[in-house]
């Protein structure tokens, strides 16, 4: 009998852990990642010529030892095939199972190699990207997402600027500030939009409540310590509401915000800075899950059961895709997903341990949202000329005018008449913002009730593909045709 | 309160009916189970073509439409404004179309086709390769025949449909998104309104304009109507410098439009949009309302496009979307009263030409409704033609229509 085949998409904490668990349970595993390295966002690292890692890596990462152990397993296990620079660009639903279309090779090179996979089971561990709310001037060079700043710091040891303001919402701001400090940047301040009251609601009454959150304690405590040592102020209930500069950011306006994130008039002050790193939370990369017809929750995560099984037959999911829980949770979920995808024994001891670790972080996402979830008042810091969609250069005024002239709150119509979200990023950056601004209801893509309007995360092409690559796709066996 | 007319469906056809009826003083309510212009109208392209049509009733309607579009766009822009804070631009562009045969076998059929069209009054100019390359410098020079159609144009379908609806509202119509028609209100044989997800709506007349779902909705109203979905996919590239200047089709487009084969057919239509993207259409597949991605279809479309324009091999496709063309077995629209059910009117079945033909179909329906002299001959499009009634007998009984058939595609495709 041939062994069960499991494909894992994404080699971050969740995918690495899933691949190991699936191999351990006896399956033939193919682990794919679009990046040229494994580790995902959490363990993004400097690639040295020759394939080694820098001696200072452990100081940039938590759990570096966990990473190297996982990396060594997936690189050497006889039943694991690891493919980096392997971009899954489409998923086809067949009558039974799914077919993945993969291009292997340097990201924008011509003539990448085609790979077609029809596994018995699929584990999606595609992670998330960070979400940034627009503000006047956010298109200026020098304004980056906190995630991009973090990736640059971790992979290149390069700081985004000399005098950096970090702003947005969520505990992620802390590791970003801390990495920036490590690369030698001067972090002026960290502005967290959540007010002290909502922080208390999410994390407990004591100011240290955030640090008390189970496994995150040590990690976040370390970051707070680093900020304190560098005398970086961590200010709650504040937001960057504008950036200005001649061709590049030179100063930002910081204001106090109320519980709904509306700026409090009269509290604005100007800070000179040459870089601003902003993140207001994470949005999961849902494309493949949506293509597989997995049910998506109203708050836009893939719905999974205790075994990390999605609503789509033969498809499991783990990591940020199923809820924002941090790397520890991703590791535990990945284990559970990989084990079940491989049809591993239900009484496995390793599985039981992973399930317990997962349970410990179960509350994290809820607390995170209670404390840091985006509040509707932020739209009041927009001006009519604030760009909402940077790709197509659509500003808030144009967007509202289009919605008003057509009388439409239908997301698809508003996008097509205003062009917001039609550019190269395909609304990954602005999609939810546009929906909030025009008051469109955003249904879950999986829950197709006949009255559901647009589905923002349906992108059958996960990334742009060269027409030449499409035109030269090899045949698939006719028996496989959908 | 009883309205004069309930229009079921706020696609371009329903929007055009609503505008034409409201402007004649009728009290109109438009219902759509989703948003306005969220169905097929948002999932196709905006080609306004005469070039792809055989001589016959559809071509006559298309020629009428080609004459009507410029004045319609002017009326709408005049009425709604088109500056930055006015209505979004309709992107009407009478850019003309070039049909090119790329195979030896394709050359003669294309020339013959063009000759027949000329006989029917179409401006179809056979041109040589040098002239074709002057019109489209990036075109593959290995052409076997080329015909230039100056009357072809394009429009942004969603903007056009929204503009027709906005104009209808200004003439007093009410548009109610999120209201689904679930059944009929009857007085004996007569249809006297619709039952909806949001209560009963009595009406003196009902216009069925539910695109590819018209057959399903007809069944809910208790009549058979053979309108079926014919799937099509479109590719959109990232923005690029303006290289493709007109609409360019490979000659196969002609053959594919007319055929009823279930098998996959593709033919290339390549065009630039106002936004700088290039649209590549489109496939024709008979797979019901199955909206699953089929990469093999994308491959066919890409291969044809690259054959027409070799430089496109290096262009990136950033999205693909699909829609369901509403078609009738004889491939003609249905516009007019349904004599089987007094009170019921139909405007649908425009297949791959509903953007172009929608506005004049709405006006034709309003002509018939108000007893005005129709601008074109309505006879070929009547409901009680054999091709419609015979096929209607084969339609599933209302109770047989499954819920899944009723579900519009969930993809966020779009038309630009
Ligand atoms: C930019 C960024 C930086 C972050 N830095 C930190 C940090 O420093 N500390 C912290 O606590 N948390 C950080 N986070 C949060 C972090 O995402 C999680 O803690 C953790 O990495 C989640 O693990 P994951 O396995 O779910 O996803 P990820 O680590 O995001 O891994 C997903 C992987 O899937 C791959 N992938 C996605 N789609 C495809 C596809 N179609 N084909 C092939 N491969 C694909 C990606 O290349 C990626 O490697 C960061 C998040 C982001 C977005
Ligand atoms: C890939 C592709 C390319 C195309 N290219 C072109 C082109 O270049 N030129 C051209 O002219 N045409 C083109 N078409 C065809 C054109 O898009 C259609 O003919 C046209 O959009 C049909 O419009 P409609 O108003 O009849 O249908 P739709 O736009 O589908 O509108 C019907 C509406 O009815 C609503 N509805 C359904 N059921 C109910 C119910 N029970 N209650 C209430 N409302 C309901 C739906 O939500 C929908 O909004 C193309 C089509 C496709 C798929």
PDB file of C-alpha atoms in Angstrom, chain A residues 89-96 99 101 110 384-385 391-393 395 397-398 401-402 404-408 410 412-419 421-426 443-445 447-461 463-476 482, chain B residues 33-39 42-43 84-89 91 156 158-159 162-163 165-166 169 177-178 180 235-239 273 275-277 280 290-296 298-306 312-321 406-416:
ATOM      1  CA  UNK A  89      -0.356  30.117  -7.036  1.00  0.00           C
ATOM      2  CA  UNK A  90      -3.690  28.333  -7.392  1.00  0.00           C
ATOM      3  CA  UNK A  91      -5.785  25.628  -5.817  1.00  0.00           C
ATOM      4  CA  UNK A  92      -8.387  23.711  -7.806  1.00  0.00           C
ATOM      5  CA  UNK A  93     -11.188  21.869  -6.114  1.00  0.00           C
ATOM      6  CA  UNK A  94     -11.652  18.476  -7.741  1.00  0.00           C
ATOM      7  CA  UNK A  95     -14.661  16.241  -7.276  1.00  0.00           C
ATOM      8  CA  UNK A  96     -12.583  14.517  -4.628  1.00  0.00           C
ATOM      9  CA  UNK A  99      -4.974  20.087  -6.834  1.00  0.00           C
ATOM     10  CA  UNK A 101      -0.444  24.522  -8.795  1.00  0.00           C
ATOM     11  CA  UNK A 110      10.910  33.697 -16.101  1.00  0.00           C
ATOM     12  CA  UNK A 384     -11.035  63.573   1.896  1.00  0.00           C
ATOM     13  CA  UNK A 385      -7.647  63.517   0.190  1.00  0.00           C
ATOM     14  CA  UNK A 391      -2.160  50.973  -5.739  1.00  0.00           C
ATOM     15  CA  UNK A 392      -4.870  52.793  -7.654  1.00  0.00           C
ATOM     16  CA  UNK A 393      -4.483  56.083  -5.780  1.00  0.00           C
ATOM     17  CA  UNK A 395      -8.673  58.732  -1.808  1.00  0.00           C
ATOM     18  CA  UNK A 397     -13.346  61.442  -0.778  1.00  0.00           C
ATOM     19  CA  UNK A 398     -13.511  59.707  -4.150  1.00  0.00           C
ATOM     20  CA  UNK A 401     -18.441  59.976  -3.590  1.00  0.00           C
ATOM     21  CA  UNK A 402     -18.629  56.802  -5.674  1.00  0.00           C
ATOM     22  CA  UNK A 404     -22.900  58.011  -2.616  1.00  0.00           C
ATOM     23  CA  UNK A 405     -23.452  58.616  -6.354  1.00  0.00           C
ATOM     24  CA  UNK A 406     -24.336  55.004  -7.014  1.00  0.00           C
ATOM     25  CA  UNK A 407     -26.150  54.634  -3.715  1.00  0.00           C
ATOM     26  CA  UNK A 408     -24.362  51.335  -3.425  1.00  0.00           C
ATOM     27  CA  UNK A 410     -22.079  46.618  -2.397  1.00  0.00           C
ATOM     28  CA  UNK A 412     -17.935  44.778  -5.629  1.00  0.00           C
ATOM     29  CA  UNK A 413     -19.767  47.656  -7.207  1.00  0.00           C
ATOM     30  CA  UNK A 414     -17.959  50.268  -5.127  1.00  0.00           C
ATOM     31  CA  UNK A 415     -14.629  48.769  -6.056  1.00  0.00           C
ATOM     32  CA  UNK A 416     -15.444  48.714  -9.730  1.00  0.00           C
ATOM     33  CA  UNK A 417     -16.750  52.246  -9.831  1.00  0.00           C
ATOM     34  CA  UNK A 418     -14.009  53.745  -7.627  1.00  0.00           C
ATOM     35  CA  UNK A 419     -11.211  51.304  -8.592  1.00  0.00           C
ATOM     36  CA  UNK A 421      -8.668  47.522  -4.446  1.00  0.00           C
ATOM     37  CA  UNK A 422      -8.218  46.671  -8.119  1.00  0.00           C
ATOM     38  CA  UNK A 423      -4.477  47.241  -8.221  1.00  0.00           C
ATOM     39  CA  UNK A 424      -1.551  44.880  -7.805  1.00  0.00           C
ATOM     40  CA  UNK A 425      -2.166  44.178  -4.115  1.00  0.00           C
ATOM     41  CA  UNK A 426      -5.704  43.070  -4.994  1.00  0.00           C
ATOM     42  CA  UNK A 443     -19.816  38.164   4.857  1.00  0.00           C
ATOM     43  CA  UNK A 444     -17.660  35.156   5.424  1.00  0.00           C
ATOM     44  CA  UNK A 445     -16.610  33.717   2.064  1.00  0.00           C
ATOM     45  CA  UNK A 447     -21.040  30.924   4.224  1.00  0.00           C
ATOM     46  CA  UNK A 448     -22.749  31.397   0.928  1.00  0.00           C
ATOM     47  CA  UNK A 449     -26.225  32.592   1.565  1.00  0.00           C
ATOM     48  CA  UNK A 450     -27.828  33.851  -1.586  1.00  0.00           C
ATOM     49  CA  UNK A 451     -27.876  37.393  -0.281  1.00  0.00           C
ATOM     50  CA  UNK A 452     -24.193  37.607   0.516  1.00  0.00           C
ATOM     51  CA  UNK A 453     -22.467  40.438  -1.315  1.00  0.00           C
ATOM     52  CA  UNK A 454     -18.775  40.486  -2.227  1.00  0.00           C
ATOM     53  CA  UNK A 455     -16.147  38.094  -0.979  1.00  0.00           C
ATOM     54  CA  UNK A 456     -13.026  40.123  -0.433  1.00  0.00           C
ATOM     55  CA  UNK A 457     -10.600  37.274   0.063  1.00  0.00           C
ATOM     56  CA  UNK A 458     -11.476  35.310  -3.041  1.00  0.00           C
ATOM     57  CA  UNK A 459      -8.416  35.586  -5.210  1.00  0.00           C
ATOM     58  CA  UNK A 460      -8.199  32.525  -7.425  1.00  0.00           C
ATOM     59  CA  UNK A 461      -4.710  33.624  -8.403  1.00  0.00           C
ATOM     60  CA  UNK A 463      -0.081  35.840  -6.673  1.00  0.00           C
ATOM     61  CA  UNK A 464       0.435  37.371 -10.115  1.00  0.00           C
ATOM     62  CA  UNK A 465       1.554  34.791 -12.677  1.00  0.00           C
ATOM     63  CA  UNK A 466       3.297  35.492 -15.974  1.00  0.00           C
ATOM     64  CA  UNK A 467       1.111  34.777 -18.994  1.00  0.00           C
ATOM     65  CA  UNK A 468       4.071  32.925 -20.472  1.00  0.00           C
ATOM     66  CA  UNK A 469       4.099  30.611 -17.444  1.00  0.00           C
ATOM     67  CA  UNK A 470       0.357  30.036 -17.745  1.00  0.00           C
ATOM     68  CA  UNK A 471       0.572  29.338 -21.449  1.00  0.00           C
ATOM     69  CA  UNK A 472       3.226  26.663 -20.986  1.00  0.00           C
ATOM     70  CA  UNK A 473       1.554  24.727 -18.183  1.00  0.00           C
ATOM     71  CA  UNK A 474       1.972  21.004 -18.727  1.00  0.00           C
ATOM     72  CA  UNK A 475      -1.088  18.780 -19.139  1.00  0.00           C
ATOM     73  CA  UNK A 476      -2.578  17.101 -16.139  1.00  0.00           C
ATOM     74  CA  UNK A 482     -12.289  18.815 -12.347  1.00  0.00           C
TER      75      UNK A 482
ATOM     76  CA  UNK B  33     -31.185  39.549  -3.975  1.00  0.00           C
ATOM     77  CA  UNK B  34     -27.715  40.975  -3.675  1.00  0.00           C
ATOM     78  CA  UNK B  35     -26.363  44.364  -4.606  1.00  0.00           C
ATOM     79  CA  UNK B  36     -26.979  46.270  -7.804  1.00  0.00           C
ATOM     80  CA  UNK B  37     -24.763  45.140 -10.676  1.00  0.00           C
ATOM     81  CA  UNK B  38     -23.350  42.300  -8.631  1.00  0.00           C
ATOM     82  CA  UNK B  39     -24.256  39.400 -10.941  1.00  0.00           C
ATOM     83  CA  UNK B  42     -19.885  42.554 -12.753  1.00  0.00           C
ATOM     84  CA  UNK B  43     -18.283  39.388 -14.104  1.00  0.00           C
ATOM     85  CA  UNK B  84     -14.399  63.974  -9.814  1.00  0.00           C
ATOM     86  CA  UNK B  85     -17.212  64.225  -7.298  1.00  0.00           C
ATOM     87  CA  UNK B  86     -19.951  63.364  -9.704  1.00  0.00           C
ATOM     88  CA  UNK B  87     -20.720  59.966 -11.100  1.00  0.00           C
ATOM     89  CA  UNK B  88     -17.865  57.545 -11.821  1.00  0.00           C
ATOM     90  CA  UNK B  89     -16.935  57.656 -15.527  1.00  0.00           C
ATOM     91  CA  UNK B  91     -15.355  54.739 -19.787  1.00  0.00           C
ATOM     92  CA  UNK B 156     -17.288  49.848 -18.014  1.00  0.00           C
ATOM     93  CA  UNK B 158     -20.747  48.164 -13.617  1.00  0.00           C
ATOM     94  CA  UNK B 159     -20.499  51.923 -13.993  1.00  0.00           C
ATOM     95  CA  UNK B 162     -25.118  51.863 -11.852  1.00  0.00           C
ATOM     96  CA  UNK B 163     -25.631  54.946 -14.036  1.00  0.00           C
ATOM     97  CA  UNK B 165     -30.066  52.734 -12.047  1.00  0.00           C
ATOM     98  CA  UNK B 166     -29.149  56.168 -10.724  1.00  0.00           C
ATOM     99  CA  UNK B 169     -33.977  56.558  -9.305  1.00  0.00           C
ATOM    100  CA  UNK B 177     -30.850  45.460  -2.842  1.00  0.00           C
ATOM    101  CA  UNK B 178     -30.853  42.389  -0.620  1.00  0.00           C
ATOM    102  CA  UNK B 180     -34.886  38.044  -3.070  1.00  0.00           C
ATOM    103  CA  UNK B 235      -7.803  37.280 -17.053  1.00  0.00           C
ATOM    104  CA  UNK B 236      -6.609  40.714 -15.934  1.00  0.00           C
ATOM    105  CA  UNK B 237      -2.964  41.748 -16.154  1.00  0.00           C
ATOM    106  CA  UNK B 238      -1.180  44.241 -13.956  1.00  0.00           C
ATOM    107  CA  UNK B 239      -1.071  47.769 -15.320  1.00  0.00           C
ATOM    108  CA  UNK B 273      -8.872  49.296 -20.039  1.00  0.00           C
ATOM    109  CA  UNK B 275      -7.026  51.901 -15.869  1.00  0.00           C
ATOM    110  CA  UNK B 276      -4.059  50.506 -17.806  1.00  0.00           C
ATOM    111  CA  UNK B 277      -4.733  46.819 -17.286  1.00  0.00           C
ATOM    112  CA  UNK B 280      -8.067  38.799 -21.777  1.00  0.00           C
ATOM    113  CA  UNK B 290     -20.051  25.364 -11.085  1.00  0.00           C
ATOM    114  CA  UNK B 291     -17.711  28.173 -10.070  1.00  0.00           C
ATOM    115  CA  UNK B 292     -14.589  26.128  -9.383  1.00  0.00           C
ATOM    116  CA  UNK B 293     -11.357  27.360 -10.841  1.00  0.00           C
ATOM    117  CA  UNK B 294     -10.137  25.360 -13.840  1.00  0.00           C
ATOM    118  CA  UNK B 295      -6.530  26.145 -14.542  1.00  0.00           C
ATOM    119  CA  UNK B 296      -6.648  24.324 -17.880  1.00  0.00           C
ATOM    120  CA  UNK B 298      -6.624  29.760 -18.023  1.00  0.00           C
ATOM    121  CA  UNK B 299      -3.863  28.007 -19.892  1.00  0.00           C
ATOM    122  CA  UNK B 300      -5.863  27.956 -23.138  1.00  0.00           C
ATOM    123  CA  UNK B 301      -6.707  31.621 -22.800  1.00  0.00           C
ATOM    124  CA  UNK B 302      -3.113  32.564 -22.016  1.00  0.00           C
ATOM    125  CA  UNK B 303      -1.765  30.570 -24.953  1.00  0.00           C
ATOM    126  CA  UNK B 304      -4.136  32.259 -27.390  1.00  0.00           C
ATOM    127  CA  UNK B 305      -3.409  35.722 -26.054  1.00  0.00           C
ATOM    128  CA  UNK B 306       0.335  35.163 -26.312  1.00  0.00           C
ATOM    129  CA  UNK B 312       2.197  39.430 -23.347  1.00  0.00           C
ATOM    130  CA  UNK B 313       4.259  36.358 -22.366  1.00  0.00           C
ATOM    131  CA  UNK B 314       6.114  38.592 -19.920  1.00  0.00           C
ATOM    132  CA  UNK B 315       3.012  40.337 -18.600  1.00  0.00           C
ATOM    133  CA  UNK B 316       1.647  39.220 -15.254  1.00  0.00           C
ATOM    134  CA  UNK B 317      -1.930  38.195 -14.666  1.00  0.00           C
ATOM    135  CA  UNK B 318      -2.975  39.556 -11.296  1.00  0.00           C
ATOM    136  CA  UNK B 319      -6.508  38.278 -11.189  1.00  0.00           C
ATOM    137  CA  UNK B 320      -9.008  36.080 -12.857  1.00  0.00           C
ATOM    138  CA  UNK B 321     -12.756  36.032 -12.468  1.00  0.00           C
ATOM    139  CA  UNK B 406     -30.012  29.469  -7.085  1.00  0.00           C
ATOM    140  CA  UNK B 407     -26.729  30.653  -5.814  1.00  0.00           C
ATOM    141  CA  UNK B 408     -24.985  33.350  -7.741  1.00  0.00           C
ATOM    142  CA  UNK B 409     -21.271  32.926  -8.080  1.00  0.00           C
ATOM    143  CA  UNK B 410     -19.300  34.007  -5.063  1.00  0.00           C
ATOM    144  CA  UNK B 411     -16.240  35.179  -6.882  1.00  0.00           C
ATOM    145  CA  UNK B 412     -15.244  38.796  -6.717  1.00  0.00           C
ATOM    146  CA  UNK B 413     -14.623  39.161 -10.338  1.00  0.00           C
ATOM    147  CA  UNK B 414     -15.157  42.380 -12.050  1.00  0.00           C
ATOM    148  CA  UNK B 415     -15.222  43.947 -15.357  1.00  0.00           C
ATOM    149  CA  UNK B 416     -12.201  46.109 -15.640  1.00  0.00           C
TER     150      UNK B 416
END
